[in-house]
């Protein structure tokens, strides 16, 4: 059931018309996509390559490069393969497309990212804070987040 | 696309042309059957649950933010506080993630002991689930049985690790200390004791006609829906999808042992119950195959260093805990603290499948369904 990475890469490249960009600094096989290609890529991965599970979705804040990196970790029960998709979006106006129409679980994983990183997804059915109170100010997982309760390390 | 506004509209036409006024009630955050502080807003039509809006965050501690402030060796201590019933498996998952990032191979002794302990904890976790499952359905006896037998495993852990709930035992590179001299003897005694008891569990509970009526054909979900709604672990396997990372991507000593992955057929609460009971038998089998030949060797393969600095990059490692896939994703920038740490917790993702299981049933069915998913709330809220 499980294939080698090389034969899987071949399968992957055949499914896409344009050449893929791989991200080297990653343990999993990772493809890097532009924000405007994000939804189309994930749709192809789901429908053509049968990545039927969105295992995880998270965001990473990179204030120096003024970007937020979105991470999608997909799993295919057909190929027993995992793949990571990484997309950089603008940090000031983070409006990527929602993928909740592809995998239902994305609805809540995206709500978590919205709550903690302030990413406002387009076409999301119910974008509210998930963990924090509704009147909370700011996005705690951003690197420049400050509030009255944070203790700074003295060293 | 169904938005929240659609979901909170209270007038749903019935099939016979009449319209009934629906109403909302709160279940939780202080409700015995939610096992913690989970709040569900139920949209009811008479006695029937039509929709559920879960509200999380009552025990959100910002563990991912905290993880950015502490070193890699300290991450282990944060993971205990997620799913406290699978503390050791979480410890293992995060230790393995750091080991992989450092390209560190641990020896066979560590792998074998970790596997034995993880399977013991799987039994322990399922025992507690079985106990509270009975209590949620209105039977008090299973709770006492479950806790009586859980205590035996807790004592084995206490002898080796000195702690009963948050063990912090597995470390990046190995274990904090070696196993207790009585470890093997105690486990053998436990297996001898527990196998007939497990049969008794089934006689006492599974065969009961009230239990069967409460569980069969309640909360049915098919495998593809469950997967799309993020379910993994016993919840998904009960729907017939044999997704078990111990088999599909073996880690630890799982490639050396023979065991089967129990799967259900219907995907109802009864199947989820059966899958967990069968998993306990399989865990006993796995431990039996490993306990007699624990290889010799040191319990730590890494020189103690306060600062661990994985090379810059993104890392993801996942493992099968008692409730599903626990994933550790972290980004390193080459420093001694992670740039970003994210935990993919099984309960957070398992919860949402109730949106497909519960509608159409009664509140009492919802209690049975919630219990059959086996939720641990601190793991959800992080």
Coordinates of C-alpha atoms in Angstrom, one line a residue:
Chain A
X1 CA 0.0 0.0 0.0
X2 CA 2.7 2.4 0.9
X3 CA 4.9 3.7 -1.9
X4 CA 8.3 5.2 -1.9
X5 CA 8.6 8.9 -1.9
X6 CA 10.0 8.9 -5.4
X7 CA 7.2 7.0 -7.1
X8 CA 4.8 9.1 -5.1
X9 CA 6.3 12.3 -6.3
X10 CA 5.9 11.1 -9.9
X11 CA 2.2 10.5 -9.2
X12 CA 2.0 13.9 -7.7
X13 CA 3.6 15.7 -10.7
X14 CA 1.4 13.9 -13.2
X15 CA -1.7 15.3 -11.4
X16 CA -0.6 18.9 -11.8
X17 CA -0.1 20.7 -15.1
X18 CA 2.4 23.1 -13.7
X19 CA 5.7 22.1 -12.1
X20 CA 5.6 21.9 -8.3
X21 CA 7.8 23.8 -5.9
X22 CA 9.0 21.7 -3.0
X23 CA 10.0 23.2 0.3
X24 CA 13.4 21.7 1.4
X25 CA 13.4 22.8 5.0
X26 CA 10.7 20.3 6.0
X27 CA 10.6 16.8 7.3
X28 CA 7.5 15.8 5.4
X29 CA 7.1 16.1 1.6
X30 CA 6.0 19.7 1.4
X31 CA 4.7 21.6 -1.6
X32 CA 4.8 25.4 -1.6
X33 CA 1.9 27.2 -3.3
X34 CA 0.9 30.7 -4.0
X35 CA -2.2 32.1 -2.2
X36 CA -4.2 32.2 -5.5
X37 CA -3.3 28.6 -6.3
X38 CA -4.1 27.3 -2.8
X39 CA -7.7 26.2 -3.2
X40 CA -7.1 24.7 -6.6
X41 CA -4.1 22.7 -5.4
X42 CA -5.9 21.4 -2.4
X43 CA -8.9 20.5 -4.5
X44 CA -6.7 18.5 -6.9
X45 CA -5.0 16.8 -4.0
X46 CA -8.4 15.8 -2.6
X47 CA -10.2 14.8 -5.7
X48 CA -7.5 13.5 -8.1
X49 CA -5.0 12.1 -5.6
X50 CA -7.5 11.0 -3.0
X51 CA -6.2 12.8 0.1
X52 CA -9.3 12.2 2.0
X53 CA -8.3 13.5 5.4
X54 CA -7.2 16.9 6.4
X55 CA -5.2 15.9 9.5
X56 CA -4.1 19.2 10.6
X57 CA -4.2 22.9 9.8
X58 CA -2.1 25.5 11.5
X59 CA -0.5 28.9 10.9
X60 CA 2.9 30.3 11.6
X61 CA 3.6 34.0 12.0
X62 CA 6.7 35.5 10.3
X63 CA 6.6 39.2 11.2
X64 CA 10.0 40.0 9.7
X65 CA 8.9 38.9 6.2
X66 CA 5.4 40.3 6.8
X67 CA 3.7 37.0 6.1
X68 CA 1.7 34.3 7.7
X69 CA 2.5 30.8 6.6
X70 CA -0.5 28.4 6.5
X71 CA 0.2 24.7 6.9
X72 CA -2.1 22.0 5.7
X73 CA -1.2 18.4 6.6
X74 CA -3.1 15.9 4.4
X75 CA -3.3 12.1 4.7
X76 CA -4.5 9.7 2.1
X77 CA -5.9 6.4 3.3
X78 CA -5.6 5.1 -0.2
X79 CA -1.9 5.6 -0.7
X80 CA -1.0 5.7 3.1
X81 CA 0.9 8.9 2.3
X82 CA 1.2 12.2 3.9
X83 CA 1.8 15.5 2.4
X84 CA 2.2 19.0 3.7
X85 CA 1.1 22.1 1.8
X86 CA 2.5 25.5 2.7
X87 CA 1.2 28.8 1.5
X88 CA 2.4 32.3 2.4
X89 CA -0.2 35.0 2.8
X90 CA -0.1 38.7 3.5
X91 CA 0.2 39.4 7.2
X92 CA -1.8 42.7 7.2
X93 CA -4.7 41.4 5.1
X94 CA -4.8 37.6 5.6
X95 CA -7.8 36.5 3.5
X96 CA -7.1 33.0 2.1
X97 CA -10.0 30.9 0.8
X98 CA -11.7 28.5 3.2
X99 CA -11.4 24.8 2.4
X100 CA -14.3 23.8 4.5
X101 CA -16.2 22.8 1.3
X102 CA -13.5 20.1 0.7
X103 CA -13.1 18.7 4.2
X104 CA -15.7 19.5 6.8
X105 CA -13.2 19.5 9.7
X106 CA -11.5 22.6 8.1
X107 CA -14.4 24.7 9.4
X108 CA -13.2 24.3 13.0
X109 CA -9.5 24.1 12.3
X110 CA -9.8 27.4 10.5
X111 CA -11.8 28.9 13.3
X112 CA -8.9 28.0 15.6
X113 CA -6.4 29.8 13.3
X114 CA -8.7 32.8 13.0
X115 CA -9.0 32.9 16.8
X116 CA -5.3 32.7 17.5
X117 CA -3.6 34.2 14.4
X118 CA -6.3 36.5 13.1
X119 CA -6.6 34.9 9.6
X120 CA -10.0 35.8 8.1
X121 CA -11.0 33.1 5.7
X122 CA -13.1 33.9 2.7
X123 CA -16.3 31.8 2.2
X124 CA -16.2 30.4 5.7
X125 CA -19.7 29.5 7.1
X126 CA -19.1 30.5 10.7
X127 CA -16.0 32.5 11.4
X128 CA -16.1 33.2 15.1
X129 CA -13.6 32.9 17.9
X130 CA -13.3 29.4 19.1
X131 CA -11.3 29.4 22.3
X132 CA -11.1 33.0 23.5
X133 CA -13.9 35.3 24.5
X134 CA -15.7 37.1 21.8
X135 CA -14.5 40.5 23.0
X136 CA -10.8 39.5 23.2
X137 CA -8.5 42.0 21.5
X138 CA -5.6 40.7 19.4
X139 CA -4.3 37.4 18.1
X140 CA -2.2 35.7 20.8
X141 CA -0.1 33.5 18.5
X142 CA 1.2 36.5 16.6
X143 CA 4.8 37.3 17.6
X144 CA 4.1 40.9 18.4
X145 CA 1.1 40.1 20.6
X146 CA 1.1 41.9 24.0
X147 CA -1.3 42.0 26.8
X148 CA -1.2 42.8 30.5
X149 CA -0.8 39.3 31.7
X150 CA 2.2 38.2 29.6
X151 CA 5.3 37.6 31.7
X152 CA 8.6 38.4 29.9
X153 CA 11.6 36.3 30.5
X154 CA 14.1 38.2 32.6
X155 CA 17.0 36.7 30.5
Chain B
X1 CA -23.1 26.7 2.8
X2 CA -25.1 26.7 6.1
X3 CA -24.2 29.7 8.2
X4 CA -24.7 30.3 11.9
X5 CA -27.7 32.5 11.1
X6 CA -29.4 29.6 9.3
X7 CA -28.7 27.3 12.2
X8 CA -30.2 29.5 14.8
X9 CA -33.4 30.1 13.0
X10 CA -36.1 28.5 15.1
X11 CA -38.9 27.7 12.7
X12 CA -38.4 24.5 10.8
X13 CA -41.3 23.2 8.7
X14 CA -42.2 19.6 9.4
X15 CA -43.0 17.0 6.8
X16 CA -46.7 17.2 7.3
X17 CA -46.8 20.9 6.5
X18 CA -47.0 22.2 10.1
X19 CA -44.3 24.4 11.7
X20 CA -43.0 23.8 15.1
X21 CA -41.2 26.3 17.3
X22 CA -37.8 25.0 18.2
X23 CA -36.0 26.1 21.3
X24 CA -32.4 26.1 22.6
X25 CA -31.1 24.5 25.8
X26 CA -27.6 24.6 27.2
X27 CA -25.8 21.3 28.1
X28 CA -22.8 22.1 30.1
X29 CA -20.3 23.6 30.8
X30 CA -21.0 21.9 34.1
X31 CA -22.6 18.7 33.1
X32 CA -21.6 15.3 34.4
X33 CA -21.8 13.6 31.0
X34 CA -19.5 16.0 29.2
X35 CA -16.6 15.0 31.5
X36 CA -15.2 18.4 31.9
X37 CA -16.1 21.8 30.7
X38 CA -17.6 21.3 27.3
X39 CA -20.7 23.3 26.5
X40 CA -23.2 22.2 23.9
X41 CA -26.0 24.4 22.7
X42 CA -28.8 22.1 21.6
X43 CA -31.5 23.1 19.2
X44 CA -34.5 21.0 20.2
X45 CA -37.8 20.2 18.6
X46 CA -39.7 18.7 21.5
X47 CA -37.5 15.9 22.7
X48 CA -35.5 15.6 19.5
X49 CA -32.1 17.1 19.1
X50 CA -32.0 18.9 15.7
X51 CA -28.7 20.7 15.8
X52 CA -25.7 21.1 18.1
X53 CA -23.5 24.1 18.4
X54 CA -20.4 23.2 20.6
X55 CA -18.8 26.0 22.5
X56 CA -15.2 25.5 23.5
X57 CA -12.6 27.4 25.4
X58 CA -13.6 27.0 29.0
X59 CA -10.2 25.3 29.8
X60 CA -8.0 27.0 27.2
X61 CA -4.6 27.5 28.7
X62 CA -2.7 28.7 25.7
X63 CA -0.4 25.7 25.7
X64 CA 0.9 26.4 22.2
X65 CA 1.9 30.0 23.2
X66 CA 3.5 28.6 26.3
X67 CA 5.4 26.1 24.3
X68 CA 7.2 28.9 22.4
X69 CA 8.6 30.2 25.7
X70 CA 10.2 26.9 27.0
X71 CA 12.9 24.7 25.7
X72 CA 12.5 21.4 23.8
X73 CA 13.1 19.3 26.9
X74 CA 10.3 21.0 28.7
X75 CA 7.7 20.4 25.9
X76 CA 7.2 16.9 27.3
X77 CA 5.8 18.4 30.5
X78 CA 3.2 20.4 28.6
X79 CA 1.9 17.4 26.7
X80 CA 0.9 15.6 29.9
X81 CA -1.7 18.3 30.5
X82 CA -3.4 17.8 27.1
X83 CA -4.9 14.4 27.2
X84 CA -4.2 13.4 30.7
X85 CA -5.4 9.8 30.2
X86 CA -2.8 9.3 27.5
X87 CA -0.1 11.3 29.1
X88 CA 2.6 8.8 28.3
X89 CA 1.6 8.5 24.7
X90 CA 1.7 12.2 24.3
X91 CA 5.1 12.3 26.0
X92 CA 6.3 9.7 23.5
X93 CA 4.8 11.6 20.5
X94 CA 6.6 14.8 21.3
X95 CA 9.8 13.0 22.3
X96 CA 9.8 11.1 19.0
X97 CA 9.2 14.4 17.1
X98 CA 12.3 15.9 18.7
X99 CA 14.3 12.8 18.2
X100 CA 13.4 12.7 14.5
X101 CA 14.4 16.4 14.1
X102 CA 17.8 15.6 15.7
X103 CA 18.1 12.4 13.6
X104 CA 18.6 10.4 16.7
X105 CA 18.0 6.7 16.7
X106 CA 17.0 5.2 20.1
X107 CA 17.9 1.7 21.0
X108 CA 15.7 -1.4 21.1
X109 CA 15.3 -1.3 24.9
X110 CA 13.8 2.1 24.8
X111 CA 11.5 1.3 21.9
X112 CA 10.3 -1.9 23.6
X113 CA 9.7 -0.3 27.0
X114 CA 7.9 2.6 25.4
X115 CA 5.6 0.3 23.4
X116 CA 4.8 -1.8 26.5
X117 CA 4.0 1.3 28.5
X118 CA 2.0 2.9 25.8
X119 CA -0.2 -0.3 25.4
X120 CA -0.6 -0.4 29.2
X121 CA -1.8 3.1 29.1
X122 CA -4.2 2.3 26.3
X123 CA -5.8 -0.3 28.5
X124 CA -5.9 2.1 31.4
X125 CA -7.5 4.8 29.3
X126 CA -10.1 2.3 28.0
X127 CA -10.8 1.0 31.5
X128 CA -11.7 4.5 32.6
X129 CA -13.7 5.1 29.5
X130 CA -15.6 1.8 30.2
X131 CA -16.3 2.9 33.8
X132 CA -17.7 6.3 33.0
X133 CA -19.5 5.0 29.9
X134 CA -21.5 2.8 32.3
X135 CA -22.1 5.7 34.6
X136 CA -23.3 7.9 31.8
X137 CA -25.8 5.2 30.8
X138 CA -27.1 5.1 34.4
X139 CA -25.2 2.0 35.7
X140 CA -22.9 2.8 38.6
X141 CA -21.1 -0.6 39.0
X142 CA -18.9 -0.4 35.9
X143 CA -17.4 2.8 37.4
X144 CA -16.2 0.9 40.5
X145 CA -14.9 -2.0 38.4
X146 CA -13.1 0.2 36.0
X147 CA -11.4 2.3 38.7
X148 CA -10.5 -0.8 40.7
X149 CA -8.6 -2.3 37.8
X150 CA -7.2 0.9 36.6
X151 CA -5.6 1.3 40.0
X152 CA -3.4 -1.8 39.3
X153 CA -1.9 -0.2 36.2
X154 CA -1.5 3.1 38.0
X155 CA 0.5 1.3 40.7
X156 CA 2.8 -0.2 38.1
X157 CA 3.4 3.3 36.7
X158 CA 3.9 4.8 40.1
X159 CA 6.6 2.3 41.0
X160 CA 8.6 3.2 37.9
X161 CA 7.8 6.8 37.4
X162 CA 6.9 8.1 40.8
X163 CA 3.7 9.8 39.5
X164 CA 0.2 8.6 38.9
X165 CA -1.3 11.0 36.3
X166 CA 1.2 13.4 34.7
X167 CA 4.2 11.1 34.5
X168 CA 6.7 13.1 32.3
X169 CA 8.5 9.8 31.8
X170 CA 9.6 9.7 28.2
X171 CA 12.2 12.3 27.3
X172 CA 13.8 13.2 24.0
X173 CA 16.5 10.5 23.6
X174 CA 15.0 7.9 26.0
X175 CA 13.4 7.6 29.4
X176 CA 14.0 9.7 32.5
X177 CA 15.0 6.7 34.6
X178 CA 15.2 3.0 34.0
X179 CA 12.3 0.7 34.8
X180 CA 11.7 -0.6 38.3
X181 CA 13.1 -4.1 39.0
X182 CA 9.5 -5.4 39.6
X183 CA 8.2 -4.0 36.3
X184 CA 8.1 -7.2 34.4
X185 CA 6.8 -9.3 37.2
X186 CA 4.0 -6.8 38.0
X187 CA 2.9 -6.6 34.4
X188 CA 2.8 -10.4 34.1
X189 CA 0.6 -10.5 37.2
X190 CA -1.6 -7.8 35.8
X191 CA -2.2 -9.7 32.5
X192 CA -3.0 -12.8 34.4
X193 CA -5.4 -10.9 36.6
X194 CA -7.0 -8.8 33.9
X195 CA -7.8 -11.2 31.1
X196 CA -10.6 -13.0 33.0
X197 CA -11.8 -9.6 34.3
X198 CA -12.1 -8.3 30.8
X199 CA -14.4 -11.3 30.1
X200 CA -16.3 -10.3 33.2
X201 CA -16.7 -6.7 31.9
X202 CA -18.4 -8.1 28.8
X203 CA -20.6 -10.4 30.8
X204 CA -21.6 -7.6 33.1
X205 CA -22.2 -4.9 30.6
X206 CA -22.1 -5.9 26.9
X207 CA -24.7 -8.7 27.3
X208 CA -27.1 -6.4 29.1
X209 CA -30.2 -5.9 27.0
X210 CA -30.7 -2.3 28.2
X211 CA -27.2 -1.4 27.2
X212 CA -27.7 -2.9 23.8
X213 CA -30.9 -1.1 23.2
X214 CA -29.3 2.2 24.3
X215 CA -26.4 1.8 21.9
X216 CA -27.4 -0.1 18.8
X217 CA -28.2 2.0 15.8
X218 CA -27.6 5.2 17.9
X219 CA -25.3 7.8 16.4
X220 CA -24.5 6.1 13.1
X221 CA -21.8 7.7 11.0
X222 CA -20.2 6.2 7.9
X223 CA -16.5 6.1 7.4
X224 CA -16.1 8.8 4.7
X225 CA -18.2 11.3 6.7
X226 CA -16.3 10.5 9.9
X227 CA -13.0 11.0 8.1
X228 CA -14.1 14.3 6.6
X229 CA -15.3 15.5 10.0
X230 CA -11.8 14.8 11.3
X231 CA -12.5 11.6 13.3
X232 CA -9.6 9.2 13.9
X233 CA -8.9 6.4 16.4
X234 CA -11.7 4.1 17.6
X235 CA -14.4 6.5 16.4
X236 CA -13.2 6.1 12.8
X237 CA -12.4 2.5 13.1
X238 CA -15.9 1.7 14.4
X239 CA -17.2 3.0 11.0
X240 CA -15.1 0.4 9.2
X241 CA -12.0 2.3 8.2
X242 CA -8.9 0.4 9.5
X243 CA -6.8 3.5 10.0
X244 CA -4.4 2.7 12.7
X245 CA -0.9 4.2 12.6
X246 CA 0.5 1.3 14.6
X247 CA -0.1 -0.8 11.5
X248 CA 0.1 1.7 8.7
X249 CA 3.2 3.6 9.7
X250 CA 4.7 1.3 12.4
X251 CA 6.8 3.1 15.1
X252 CA 8.3 1.8 18.3
X253 CA 8.3 -2.0 18.5
X254 CA 4.9 -2.3 16.7
X255 CA 6.5 -3.8 13.6
X256 CA 7.8 -6.7 15.6
X257 CA 4.4 -7.8 17.1
X258 CA 1.4 -9.5 15.7
X259 CA -2.0 -7.9 16.4
X260 CA -5.1 -7.1 14.6
X261 CA -6.9 -3.8 14.3
X262 CA -10.6 -4.2 15.4
X263 CA -13.0 -2.5 13.1
X264 CA -16.8 -2.0 13.3
X265 CA -19.3 -2.4 10.5
X266 CA -22.3 -0.1 11.3
X267 CA -20.6 2.9 12.9
X268 CA -23.0 3.2 15.7
X269 CA -22.3 3.6 19.5
X270 CA -22.3 -0.1 19.9
X271 CA -19.5 -0.5 17.4
X272 CA -17.5 2.1 19.1
X273 CA -18.0 0.3 22.4
X274 CA -17.0 -3.1 20.8
X275 CA -13.9 -1.7 19.1
X276 CA -12.5 -0.4 22.4
X277 CA -13.2 -3.6 24.3
X278 CA -11.5 -5.6 21.5
X279 CA -8.6 -3.1 21.6
X280 CA -8.0 -4.0 25.2
X281 CA -7.6 -7.7 24.2
X282 CA -5.2 -6.7 21.5
X283 CA -3.1 -4.5 23.8
X284 CA -2.8 -7.4 26.2
X285 CA -1.5 -9.5 23.3
X286 CA 1.0 -6.9 22.3
X287 CA 2.3 -6.6 25.9
X288 CA 2.6 -10.4 26.2
X289 CA 4.7 -10.7 23.1
X290 CA 7.2 -8.0 24.3
X291 CA 7.4 -8.4 28.0
X292 CA 9.6 -11.5 28.1
X293 CA 12.3 -10.1 25.9
X294 CA 13.0 -6.6 26.8
X295 CA 16.5 -6.1 25.3
X296 CA 19.4 -4.8 27.5
X297 CA 20.8 -1.4 27.1
X298 CA 20.9 2.1 28.5
X299 CA 17.6 3.9 29.1
X300 CA 19.0 7.1 27.7
X301 CA 20.8 7.5 24.4
X302 CA 21.5 11.1 24.5
X303 CA 24.0 13.0 26.6
X304 CA 22.1 15.3 29.0
X305 CA 22.1 18.8 27.6
X306 CA 19.9 21.5 28.8
X307 CA 19.6 23.0 25.4
X308 CA 18.5 21.0 22.4
X309 CA 18.8 22.8 19.1
X310 CA 17.2 21.1 16.1
X311 CA 18.2 22.4 12.7
X312 CA 15.9 25.0 11.3
X313 CA 12.9 23.6 9.4
X314 CA 9.4 22.3 9.8
X315 CA 8.7 18.9 11.5
X316 CA 5.7 16.8 11.8
X317 CA 5.4 13.5 13.6
X318 CA 2.2 11.6 14.5
X319 CA 1.3 8.7 16.7
X320 CA -1.8 6.7 17.6
X321 CA -3.0 7.4 21.1
X322 CA -6.0 5.8 22.7
X323 CA -8.3 8.3 21.1
X324 CA -6.8 8.9 17.7
X325 CA -3.9 10.6 15.9
X326 CA -1.8 12.9 18.0
X327 CA 0.4 15.0 15.8
X328 CA 3.3 17.3 16.8
X329 CA 4.1 20.0 14.3
X330 CA 6.9 22.4 15.1
X331 CA 9.0 25.0 13.3
X332 CA 12.5 25.4 14.5
X333 CA 14.6 28.5 13.7
X334 CA 17.8 26.8 15.1
X335 CA 17.3 28.1 18.6
X336 CA 16.8 26.2 21.9
X337 CA 13.1 27.1 21.9
X338 CA 10.6 26.2 19.1
X339 CA 9.6 29.1 16.9
X340 CA 6.1 27.6 16.7
X341 CA 4.7 24.5 18.3
X342 CA 1.4 23.0 17.3
X343 CA -0.3 19.9 18.7
X344 CA -2.8 18.1 16.5
X345 CA -5.0 16.7 19.3
X346 CA -7.4 13.8 18.6
X347 CA -10.2 15.0 20.8
X348 CA -10.5 18.4 19.2
X349 CA -10.9 16.7 15.8
X350 CA -13.1 13.9 17.0
X351 CA -15.7 16.2 18.7
X352 CA -17.2 17.5 15.4
X353 CA -18.4 14.2 14.2
X354 CA -21.3 14.5 16.8
X355 CA -22.8 17.1 14.4
X356 CA -23.5 14.2 12.1
X357 CA -24.2 11.6 14.8
X358 CA -26.6 13.2 17.1
X359 CA -29.3 15.1 15.1
X360 CA -32.5 13.2 15.0
X361 CA -31.9 11.5 18.4
X362 CA -33.0 12.2 21.9
X363 CA -31.0 14.0 24.6
X364 CA -30.4 10.6 26.2
X365 CA -29.0 9.3 23.0
X366 CA -26.7 12.3 22.8
X367 CA -25.3 11.4 26.2
X368 CA -24.5 7.9 25.0
X369 CA -22.9 9.2 21.8
X370 CA -20.8 11.7 23.7
X371 CA -19.6 9.0 25.9
X372 CA -18.9 6.6 23.1
X373 CA -16.6 9.2 21.5
X374 CA -14.6 9.3 24.7
X375 CA -13.8 13.0 24.9
X376 CA -11.2 14.6 27.2
X377 CA -11.8 18.3 27.3
X378 CA -8.4 19.7 28.2
X379 CA -7.1 18.0 25.0
X380 CA -9.7 19.8 23.0
X381 CA -9.1 23.3 24.4
X382 CA -5.3 23.1 24.8

